[in-house]
Amino acid sequence: MSRSGRLILGAVIAAGAVLGATQITLGSTNSTKESVFVGLVPTRLLDTRENATTFDGFDQAVGRLDADTTYELDIAGRAGVPTDALSVSANVVAVKPSNDGFITVYPCSVDQPLASTLNYQAGNNNTNEFTVPLGPYGDICIYAQQETDIVVDIYGFYTTSSGGTGTPGQDGADGQDAESPARVIWVADDGTGDFTSLSAALASITDATATKPYVIKIAPGVYTENSNVAMKNYVDVEGSGQGITTIECACSSNGFGASAAVISATGVTAEIRHLTINNTGGSNKFSFGVYTNGVTDESFSINNVTATAIVTVVGEGATSLGVYNKSSSPTMTNVTATATDGDETNGVYNYSSSSPTMTNVTATATGGTFNRGVSNDSSSSPSMNNVTATATGGAGNFGVYNSSSSPTIRNSSISGTTNSILNEGSTAQVADTALGGGNVAGGGFTCVGAYTTAFVALPGNCDND
């Protein structure tokens, strides 16, 4: 099989084709202790840009992909990926697309699925991580809905562990399987995995440690939980993609605790990635998508996650929060957090000395009486880079609301119809950021390169009066 890459023009999306079916076939065929992840030094395998280079000279400078085009990329046998690899983990970038659109990555052995790996915006560089099975010839297909350059960097692969037919999980002596450094448990709603729900998979793990971590991988589908799902220490949870794998719960409580959230993480080292978390609201007045508490030193990561929450109870104090960080410093990367309805709505709510690192985060609050895209309260000091925070539809709408807090905001877009940013007993450092809607209020601003959405430069205090 040549490594010149192949373009398949006019790709047809086949109704009913499911990427996850291939993933689950591979995952369930190789049991949880037979499949291991092997990390690689990140290596560039594809760069379509003019004058671009890849590590081995293949699949480079081939030109922008036209709209409705599929590129077939050889993987196995390159950059340390063996020919018997089951799947690969990589990063894909859409470089300055001509129009808004999407990329779908899938094994070339199946029809193109009705799912997207990356949604992109015209003129921007858009990136996302993915894990996908390899086709029978060790390749993957990359479909571009709209014209764009594409870059692919690989950083690991899954393969069947070596060993004999002895008891899995031993030290490899006497023909026994060596213990996997990343035990993989599959969840699938059709019964082809190890469990049919995330909560059941988590409950099965009793021996995770820093030297014995687990990964729970979830097939495409909507998985309904009856109550809050609490993360465990050293157990990562990985879906098949935002909008492809959804964990859903009508979770609520009458207090600001974990039971109001679909997913909670209290003092753990772990990560959730590549999935959607949706709280449909319950009979009580607090509903959250993701809740973290006591996460220190960025030990918990929220990566490529959509978190939504709606509160269905009407009345004073009814609160919906997409992501709620309490005394926590998680890493939030490529996160979409949305809160809807209620008395108080916050896309992201950072409370009580929370200092999350927020990168490529979209936080939206709408439909409530008081809406805040990002709310920083009680000595919180998040680092916000490339954050889009929006608040509309209520009596008070604040893109970013700061109470006794000190965020740092860079390369972002902040919009609230009442105030773009409101400081109450707070300071805010704002650099290279667009401020839309109402003017800033409350003082305490240090602004460098801030401007309005009409591209009017703002002074050092961000005041547009």
Short mmCIF file of C-alpha atoms in Angstrom, two decimals:
data_model
loop_
_atom_site.label_atom_id
_atom_site.label_comp_id
_atom_site.label_asym_id
_atom_site.label_seq_id
_atom_site.Cartn_x
_atom_site.Cartn_y
_atom_site.Cartn_z
CA MET A 1 0.00 0.00 0.00
CA SER A 2 1.62 3.31 -1.08
CA ARG A 3 2.03 6.23 1.26
CA SER A 4 1.20 8.97 -1.20
CA GLY A 5 -2.27 9.40 0.30
CA ARG A 6 -5.46 9.17 -1.71
CA LEU A 7 -8.28 11.58 -2.29
CA ILE A 8 -11.78 10.12 -2.52
CA LEU A 9 -13.95 12.79 -4.10
CA GLY A 10 -17.65 13.26 -3.42
CA ALA A 11 -17.85 10.98 -0.42
CA VAL A 12 -21.33 9.65 0.32
CA ILE A 13 -22.62 9.48 3.87
CA ALA A 14 -24.37 6.16 4.36
CA ALA A 15 -27.38 6.22 6.65
CA GLY A 16 -26.95 3.90 9.58
CA ALA A 17 -23.14 3.68 9.38
CA VAL A 18 -21.81 3.74 12.92
CA LEU A 19 -18.17 4.43 13.74
CA GLY A 20 -18.63 3.13 17.27
CA ALA A 21 -19.58 -0.34 16.03
CA THR A 22 -16.04 -0.80 14.73
CA GLN A 23 -14.60 0.62 17.91
CA ILE A 24 -16.65 -1.71 20.08
CA THR A 25 -15.87 -4.74 17.93
CA LEU A 26 -12.18 -4.08 18.47
CA GLY A 27 -12.58 -3.18 22.13
CA SER A 28 -14.73 -6.15 23.07
CA THR A 29 -12.72 -8.64 21.02
CA ASN A 30 -9.67 -7.67 23.05
CA SER A 31 -10.62 -7.84 26.71
CA THR A 32 -9.91 -5.14 29.25
CA LYS A 33 -6.52 -6.57 30.19
CA GLU A 34 -5.39 -7.48 26.67
CA SER A 35 -5.57 -4.01 25.11
CA VAL A 36 -2.84 -1.54 26.07
CA PHE A 37 -2.15 2.07 25.17
CA VAL A 38 1.35 2.97 24.01
CA GLY A 39 2.27 6.65 24.04
CA LEU A 40 4.49 8.12 21.33
CA VAL A 41 6.42 11.32 20.93
CA PRO A 42 3.93 13.46 18.95
CA THR A 43 4.73 13.05 15.27
CA ARG A 44 3.29 14.79 12.20
CA LEU A 45 1.84 12.33 9.67
CA LEU A 46 -0.16 14.71 7.46
CA ASP A 47 0.19 18.40 6.56
CA THR A 48 -1.56 19.51 3.40
CA ARG A 49 -0.25 23.09 3.54
CA GLU A 50 2.05 24.43 0.84
CA ASN A 51 5.75 23.88 1.68
CA ALA A 52 4.78 21.84 4.76
CA THR A 53 6.75 18.79 5.86
CA THR A 54 6.01 15.56 7.73
CA PHE A 55 8.49 13.42 9.63
CA ASP A 56 8.98 10.95 6.79
CA GLY A 57 8.25 13.10 3.75
CA PHE A 58 4.94 11.41 2.95
CA ASP A 59 1.52 13.12 2.97
CA GLN A 60 3.02 16.60 2.93
CA ALA A 61 2.22 19.74 0.90
CA VAL A 62 -0.52 17.94 -1.05
CA GLY A 63 -2.76 21.02 -1.17
CA ARG A 64 -6.01 22.03 0.49
CA LEU A 65 -8.80 19.49 0.54
CA ASP A 66 -11.76 20.56 -1.55
CA ALA A 67 -15.26 20.56 -0.08
CA ASP A 68 -16.86 17.08 0.16
CA THR A 69 -13.49 15.33 -0.12
CA THR A 70 -12.02 12.37 1.76
CA TYR A 71 -8.29 11.84 2.28
CA GLU A 72 -7.04 8.33 2.97
CA LEU A 73 -4.05 8.42 5.34
CA ASP A 74 -1.74 5.47 5.98
CA ILE A 75 -0.90 5.08 9.68
CA ALA A 76 0.40 1.58 10.48
CA GLY A 77 4.11 1.17 9.97
CA ARG A 78 4.82 4.87 10.45
CA ALA A 79 6.18 6.81 13.43
CA GLY A 80 6.45 3.69 15.59
CA VAL A 81 2.87 2.46 15.03
CA PRO A 82 3.03 -1.32 14.49
CA THR A 83 1.17 -3.03 11.68
CA ASP A 84 -1.07 -4.83 14.19
CA ALA A 85 -2.19 -1.68 16.03
CA LEU A 86 -5.91 -1.66 16.82
CA SER A 87 -6.48 2.09 16.96
CA VAL A 88 -4.63 5.38 17.21
CA SER A 89 -4.90 8.57 19.23
CA ALA A 90 -4.07 11.77 17.40
CA ASN A 91 -4.77 15.47 17.03
CA VAL A 92 -6.38 16.93 13.90
CA VAL A 93 -6.28 20.60 12.90
CA ALA A 94 -8.42 22.33 10.27
CA VAL A 95 -6.24 25.23 9.10
CA LYS A 96 -8.11 28.33 7.95
CA PRO A 97 -11.14 26.64 6.35
CA SER A 98 -12.92 28.56 3.60
CA ASN A 99 -16.33 28.09 5.24
CA ASP A 100 -17.82 26.74 8.47
CA GLY A 101 -17.95 22.95 8.35
CA PHE A 102 -16.71 19.73 9.91
CA ILE A 103 -14.21 16.90 9.65
CA THR A 104 -15.05 13.24 10.21
CA VAL A 105 -12.25 10.73 10.90
CA TYR A 106 -13.08 7.03 10.63
CA PRO A 107 -11.58 3.68 9.62
CA CYS A 108 -11.59 3.33 5.84
CA SER A 109 -13.14 -0.12 6.15
CA VAL A 110 -16.58 1.32 7.05
CA ASP A 111 -18.94 3.78 5.44
CA GLN A 112 -18.55 7.37 6.51
CA PRO A 113 -20.46 7.77 9.79
CA LEU A 114 -23.06 10.43 10.57
CA ALA A 115 -20.80 12.13 13.11
CA SER A 116 -18.15 14.83 13.26
CA THR A 117 -14.69 14.62 14.79
CA LEU A 118 -14.08 18.38 14.55
CA ASN A 119 -16.41 21.29 13.84
CA TYR A 120 -14.55 24.24 12.37
CA GLN A 121 -15.11 27.93 11.71
CA ALA A 122 -14.08 29.78 8.56
CA GLY A 123 -10.71 31.50 8.73
CA ASN A 124 -9.65 30.02 12.08
CA ASN A 125 -7.36 27.20 13.10
CA ASN A 126 -9.58 24.60 14.80
CA THR A 127 -8.26 21.52 16.61
CA ASN A 128 -9.53 18.41 18.37
CA GLU A 129 -8.16 15.13 19.69
CA PHE A 130 -9.55 11.77 18.57
CA THR A 131 -9.12 8.04 19.00
CA VAL A 132 -10.18 5.91 16.05
CA PRO A 133 -9.74 2.26 14.98
CA LEU A 134 -7.51 1.56 12.01
CA GLY A 135 -8.87 -0.01 8.85
CA PRO A 136 -7.71 -3.47 7.77
CA TYR A 137 -4.87 -1.86 5.80
CA GLY A 138 -3.75 0.28 8.72
CA ASP A 139 -5.30 3.48 7.45
CA ILE A 140 -7.88 6.10 8.39
CA CYS A 141 -10.13 8.28 6.24
CA ILE A 142 -10.51 12.03 6.82
CA TYR A 143 -13.61 13.66 5.34
CA ALA A 144 -13.73 17.45 4.92
CA GLN A 145 -17.16 18.97 4.41
CA GLN A 146 -15.71 22.35 3.40
CA GLU A 147 -12.42 23.32 1.79
CA THR A 148 -9.54 23.38 4.28
CA ASP A 149 -5.92 22.47 4.95
CA ILE A 150 -5.52 19.60 7.42
CA VAL A 151 -2.76 18.66 9.87
CA VAL A 152 -2.64 15.34 11.76
CA ASP A 153 -0.21 14.62 14.63
CA ILE A 154 -0.21 11.18 16.22
CA TYR A 155 0.69 10.62 19.87
CA GLY A 156 -0.20 7.01 20.67
CA PHE A 157 -1.85 3.74 19.71
CA TYR A 158 -3.71 0.80 21.23
CA THR A 159 -2.49 -2.73 20.63
CA THR A 160 -3.03 -6.24 21.96
CA SER A 161 -0.68 -6.90 24.88
CA SER A 162 1.97 -9.57 24.52
CA GLY A 163 1.99 -12.74 26.57
CA GLY A 164 0.74 -16.29 26.61
CA THR A 165 -2.46 -17.89 27.69
CA GLY A 166 -1.93 -17.61 31.42
CA THR A 167 -3.97 -15.54 33.82
CA PRO A 168 -4.11 -11.89 32.66
CA GLY A 169 -2.81 -9.27 35.05
CA GLN A 170 0.28 -11.15 36.26
CA ASP A 171 3.95 -10.24 35.81
CA GLY A 172 4.40 -11.89 32.43
CA ALA A 173 6.37 -14.87 33.72
CA ASP A 174 5.68 -18.39 32.56
CA GLY A 175 3.77 -17.27 29.50
CA GLN A 176 1.35 -15.06 31.42
CA ASP A 177 0.18 -11.65 30.21
CA ALA A 178 2.02 -8.65 31.57
CA GLU A 179 -0.27 -6.26 33.40
CA SER A 180 -1.45 -3.39 31.25
CA PRO A 181 -0.28 0.09 32.26
CA ALA A 182 -3.71 1.40 31.28
CA ARG A 183 -6.50 -1.09 31.88
CA VAL A 184 -9.31 -0.40 29.41
CA ILE A 185 -12.95 -1.10 30.22
CA TRP A 186 -15.57 -0.73 27.50
CA VAL A 187 -19.11 0.58 27.96
CA ALA A 188 -21.66 0.00 25.20
CA ASP A 189 -25.43 0.31 25.33
CA ASP A 190 -25.93 -2.66 23.01
CA GLY A 191 -24.28 -5.16 25.34
CA THR A 192 -21.11 -5.62 23.28
CA GLY A 193 -18.92 -3.96 25.90
CA ASP A 194 -18.01 -4.94 29.43
CA PHE A 195 -20.80 -2.81 30.95
CA THR A 196 -23.84 -0.89 29.71
CA SER A 197 -23.43 2.18 31.93
CA LEU A 198 -20.65 4.41 33.18
CA SER A 199 -21.72 4.04 36.81
CA ALA A 200 -21.53 0.23 36.59
CA ALA A 201 -18.07 0.39 35.02
CA LEU A 202 -16.82 2.71 37.76
CA ALA A 203 -18.30 0.52 40.48
CA SER A 204 -16.34 -2.46 39.14
CA ILE A 205 -12.98 -0.75 39.73
CA THR A 206 -11.65 -1.19 43.25
CA ASP A 207 -7.87 -1.27 42.78
CA ALA A 208 -6.90 1.81 40.73
CA THR A 209 -3.68 3.52 41.81
CA ALA A 210 -1.17 5.97 40.34
CA THR A 211 0.81 3.00 39.02
CA LYS A 212 -2.31 1.05 38.06
CA PRO A 213 -4.61 3.49 36.23
CA TYR A 214 -7.77 2.60 34.33
CA VAL A 215 -9.51 3.99 31.28
CA ILE A 216 -13.25 3.63 30.74
CA LYS A 217 -14.08 4.02 27.05
CA ILE A 218 -17.71 4.62 26.06
CA ALA A 219 -19.20 3.78 22.67
CA PRO A 220 -21.46 6.20 20.77
CA GLY A 221 -24.94 6.59 22.20
CA VAL A 222 -26.97 8.28 24.93
CA TYR A 223 -26.45 6.75 28.37
CA THR A 224 -29.00 7.68 31.02
CA GLU A 225 -27.93 7.64 34.66
CA ASN A 226 -30.43 7.77 37.52
CA SER A 227 -28.19 9.76 39.86
CA ASN A 228 -24.86 11.53 40.12
CA VAL A 229 -21.82 9.62 38.83
CA ALA A 230 -18.74 10.20 40.98
CA MET A 231 -15.32 9.91 39.36
CA LYS A 232 -12.71 7.67 40.95
CA ASN A 233 -9.05 8.35 41.57
CA TYR A 234 -6.80 7.34 38.65
CA VAL A 235 -9.70 6.37 36.40
CA ASP A 236 -10.12 8.33 33.16
CA VAL A 237 -13.41 8.39 31.26
CA GLU A 238 -13.28 8.73 27.47
CA GLY A 239 -16.25 8.96 25.13
CA SER A 240 -16.29 8.63 21.34
CA GLY A 241 -16.67 12.38 20.82
CA GLN A 242 -18.72 15.39 21.83
CA GLY A 243 -22.28 14.87 20.66
CA ILE A 244 -21.47 11.23 19.86
CA THR A 245 -21.30 9.89 23.41
CA THR A 246 -23.73 11.55 25.86
CA ILE A 247 -24.08 10.91 29.59
CA GLU A 248 -27.52 12.17 30.63
CA CYS A 249 -29.24 12.54 33.99
CA ALA A 250 -32.20 14.41 35.48
CA CYS A 251 -29.99 15.14 38.49
CA SER A 252 -30.92 17.84 40.98
CA SER A 253 -30.77 18.71 44.66
CA ASN A 254 -31.67 21.52 47.02
CA GLY A 255 -28.04 22.32 47.79
CA PHE A 256 -24.79 23.15 46.01
CA GLY A 257 -23.43 19.61 46.26
CA ALA A 258 -22.33 16.77 44.03
CA SER A 259 -25.78 15.17 43.90
CA ALA A 260 -26.98 18.03 41.67
CA ALA A 261 -24.44 17.13 38.98
CA VAL A 262 -24.34 14.45 36.30
CA ILE A 263 -20.58 13.95 36.79
CA SER A 264 -18.66 14.93 39.93
CA ALA A 265 -14.96 14.85 40.82
CA THR A 266 -13.92 15.37 44.44
CA GLY A 267 -10.21 15.43 45.19
CA VAL A 268 -9.29 12.96 42.44
CA THR A 269 -6.59 12.66 39.80
CA ALA A 270 -8.38 11.77 36.58
CA GLU A 271 -9.74 13.11 33.30
CA ILE A 272 -13.03 13.18 31.41
CA ARG A 273 -12.75 13.66 27.67
CA HIS A 274 -14.51 13.43 24.31
CA LEU A 275 -18.13 13.31 25.43
CA THR A 276 -21.25 15.33 26.19
CA ILE A 277 -22.68 15.62 29.70
CA ASN A 278 -26.31 16.71 29.83
CA ASN A 279 -28.37 17.50 32.92
CA THR A 280 -32.04 17.61 31.93
CA GLY A 281 -33.14 19.01 35.31
CA GLY A 282 -35.04 17.36 38.12
CA SER A 283 -37.58 18.17 40.80
CA ASN A 284 -35.17 20.25 42.91
CA LYS A 285 -33.79 23.73 42.31
CA PHE A 286 -30.08 23.04 41.63
CA SER A 287 -28.85 21.31 38.46
CA PHE A 288 -25.22 21.07 37.25
CA GLY A 289 -23.46 19.37 34.36
CA VAL A 290 -20.01 18.82 35.91
CA TYR A 291 -19.06 19.48 39.56
CA THR A 292 -15.51 19.54 40.91
CA ASN A 293 -14.52 19.97 44.54
CA GLY A 294 -11.06 20.09 46.10
CA VAL A 295 -9.20 19.41 42.86
CA THR A 296 -5.69 20.76 43.39
CA ASP A 297 -2.69 21.40 41.16
CA GLU A 298 -4.70 20.82 37.97
CA SER A 299 -4.92 17.11 38.82
CA PHE A 300 -8.34 16.79 37.18
CA SER A 301 -8.88 17.56 33.49
CA ILE A 302 -12.01 18.30 31.49
CA ASN A 303 -10.93 17.84 27.89
CA ASN A 304 -13.09 18.11 24.75
CA VAL A 305 -16.32 18.02 26.75
CA THR A 306 -19.74 19.61 26.27
CA ALA A 307 -21.50 20.18 29.61
CA THR A 308 -25.09 21.43 29.68
CA ALA A 309 -27.58 21.99 32.46
CA ILE A 310 -31.16 23.19 32.68
CA VAL A 311 -33.20 23.80 35.81
CA THR A 312 -36.89 22.98 35.50
CA VAL A 313 -37.96 24.35 38.89
CA VAL A 314 -39.32 27.89 38.81
CA GLY A 315 -38.59 30.24 41.68
CA GLU A 316 -36.04 32.33 43.51
CA GLY A 317 -32.70 30.59 43.88
CA ALA A 318 -33.25 28.00 41.15
CA THR A 319 -29.77 27.56 39.66
CA SER A 320 -28.30 25.85 36.60
CA LEU A 321 -24.53 25.56 36.11
CA GLY A 322 -22.78 23.98 33.13
CA VAL A 323 -19.52 23.46 35.05
CA TYR A 324 -19.23 24.20 38.79
CA ASN A 325 -15.74 24.34 40.32
CA LYS A 326 -15.61 24.64 44.11
CA SER A 327 -12.18 25.18 45.71
CA SER A 328 -10.78 23.53 42.60
CA SER A 329 -8.13 24.09 39.96
CA PRO A 330 -9.01 21.71 37.10
CA THR A 331 -7.65 22.03 33.59
CA MET A 332 -10.46 22.83 31.14
CA THR A 333 -9.54 22.48 27.45
CA ASN A 334 -11.91 22.61 24.47
CA VAL A 335 -14.97 22.75 26.72
CA THR A 336 -18.45 23.99 25.88
CA ALA A 337 -20.47 24.81 29.01
CA THR A 338 -24.10 25.94 28.74
CA ALA A 339 -26.67 26.75 31.41
CA THR A 340 -30.32 27.52 30.72
CA ASP A 341 -33.29 28.87 32.70
CA GLY A 342 -33.78 29.37 36.42
CA ASP A 343 -33.13 32.35 38.64
CA GLU A 344 -29.31 32.05 38.36
CA THR A 345 -27.59 30.58 35.30
CA ASN A 346 -23.82 30.27 34.85
CA GLY A 347 -22.01 28.56 32.01
CA VAL A 348 -18.96 28.13 34.26
CA TYR A 349 -19.09 28.94 37.98
CA ASN A 350 -15.76 29.18 39.83
CA TYR A 351 -16.26 29.46 43.58
CA SER A 352 -14.15 29.64 46.75
CA SER A 353 -10.55 30.11 45.62
CA SER A 354 -10.96 28.16 42.42
CA SER A 355 -8.17 28.73 39.89
CA PRO A 356 -8.94 26.59 36.83
CA THR A 357 -6.91 26.87 33.66
CA MET A 358 -9.51 27.55 30.96
CA THR A 359 -8.35 27.21 27.34
CA ASN A 360 -10.64 27.18 24.30
CA VAL A 361 -13.75 27.32 26.47
CA THR A 362 -17.19 28.49 25.33
CA ALA A 363 -19.42 29.43 28.28
CA THR A 364 -23.03 30.45 27.64
CA ALA A 365 -25.83 31.40 30.02
CA THR A 366 -29.31 32.25 28.84
CA GLY A 367 -32.96 32.19 29.85
CA GLY A 368 -32.45 32.86 33.53
CA THR A 369 -33.21 35.96 35.54
CA PHE A 370 -29.48 36.56 36.07
CA ASN A 371 -27.19 35.06 33.43
CA ARG A 372 -23.40 34.86 33.61
CA GLY A 373 -21.20 33.24 30.99
CA VAL A 374 -18.38 32.82 33.51
CA SER A 375 -18.84 33.67 37.18
CA ASN A 376 -15.82 34.00 39.49
CA ASP A 377 -16.69 34.24 43.17
CA SER A 378 -14.96 34.30 46.57
CA SER A 379 -11.25 34.73 45.78
CA SER A 380 -11.28 32.76 42.53
CA SER A 381 -8.52 33.55 40.03
CA PRO A 382 -8.95 31.53 36.84
CA SER A 383 -6.60 31.81 33.88
CA MET A 384 -8.84 32.32 30.83
CA ASN A 385 -7.30 32.00 27.36
CA ASN A 386 -9.36 31.93 24.16
CA VAL A 387 -12.61 31.91 26.11
CA THR A 388 -15.95 32.91 24.60
CA ALA A 389 -18.33 33.95 27.38
CA THR A 390 -21.88 35.07 26.54
CA ALA A 391 -24.94 35.98 28.61
CA THR A 392 -28.37 36.96 27.29
CA GLY A 393 -32.08 36.78 27.97
CA GLY A 394 -32.53 37.96 31.55
CA ALA A 395 -32.79 41.01 33.75
CA GLY A 396 -29.02 40.95 34.35
CA ASN A 397 -26.66 39.50 31.75
CA PHE A 398 -22.89 39.48 32.36
CA GLY A 399 -20.34 37.87 30.06
CA VAL A 400 -17.96 37.57 33.02
CA TYR A 401 -19.03 38.36 36.58
CA ASN A 402 -16.36 38.77 39.26
CA SER A 403 -17.07 38.98 42.99
CA SER A 404 -13.98 39.31 45.22
CA SER A 405 -11.95 37.61 42.50
CA SER A 406 -9.07 38.30 40.10
CA PRO A 407 -9.24 36.52 36.72
CA THR A 408 -6.70 36.87 33.92
CA ILE A 409 -8.36 37.01 30.50
CA ARG A 410 -6.42 36.73 27.22
CA ASN A 411 -7.36 36.34 23.55
CA SER A 412 -11.03 36.00 24.39
CA SER A 413 -14.47 37.27 23.41
CA ILE A 414 -16.70 38.43 26.28
CA SER A 415 -20.28 39.61 25.73
CA GLY A 416 -23.17 40.41 28.07
CA THR A 417 -26.14 42.60 27.26
CA THR A 418 -25.95 44.26 30.71
CA ASN A 419 -22.15 44.31 31.12
CA SER A 420 -19.46 42.51 29.23
CA ILE A 421 -17.52 42.27 32.53
CA LEU A 422 -18.75 43.31 35.97
CA ASN A 423 -16.27 43.60 38.86
CA GLU A 424 -17.61 43.75 42.40
CA GLY A 425 -14.70 44.13 44.80
CA SER A 426 -12.55 42.49 42.14
CA THR A 427 -9.75 43.07 39.67
CA ALA A 428 -9.44 41.77 36.12
CA GLN A 429 -6.47 41.70 33.76
CA VAL A 430 -7.68 41.72 30.16
CA ALA A 431 -5.42 41.40 27.10
CA ASP A 432 -6.17 41.14 23.37
CA THR A 433 -9.85 40.54 24.05
CA ALA A 434 -13.10 41.66 22.39
CA LEU A 435 -15.75 43.08 24.71
CA GLY A 436 -19.31 43.23 23.38
CA GLY A 437 -22.76 44.20 24.62
CA GLY A 438 -22.76 46.44 27.69
CA ASN A 439 -19.69 48.29 28.89
CA VAL A 440 -17.49 47.01 31.69
CA ALA A 441 -18.46 48.14 35.18
CA GLY A 442 -17.08 48.23 38.69
CA GLY A 443 -13.49 49.36 38.07
CA GLY A 444 -10.37 47.40 38.88
CA PHE A 445 -9.45 46.73 35.23
CA THR A 446 -5.99 46.49 33.67
CA CYS A 447 -6.49 46.25 29.92
CA VAL A 448 -3.92 45.83 27.15
CA GLY A 449 -5.11 45.52 23.57
CA ALA A 450 -8.79 45.23 24.51
CA TYR A 451 -11.33 46.34 21.92
CA THR A 452 -15.05 46.37 21.18
CA THR A 453 -16.70 43.95 18.79
CA ALA A 454 -16.78 46.90 16.37
CA PHE A 455 -12.95 46.90 16.56
CA VAL A 456 -12.71 50.12 18.54
CA ALA A 457 -9.65 50.10 20.79
CA LEU A 458 -10.37 50.44 24.50
CA PRO A 459 -8.25 52.35 27.02
CA GLY A 460 -6.26 50.81 29.85
CA ASN A 461 -9.33 50.59 32.08
CA CYS A 462 -11.51 48.98 29.36
CA ASP A 463 -14.01 51.85 29.75
CA ASN A 464 -16.01 52.54 26.61
CA ASP A 465 -17.94 55.54 27.95
#
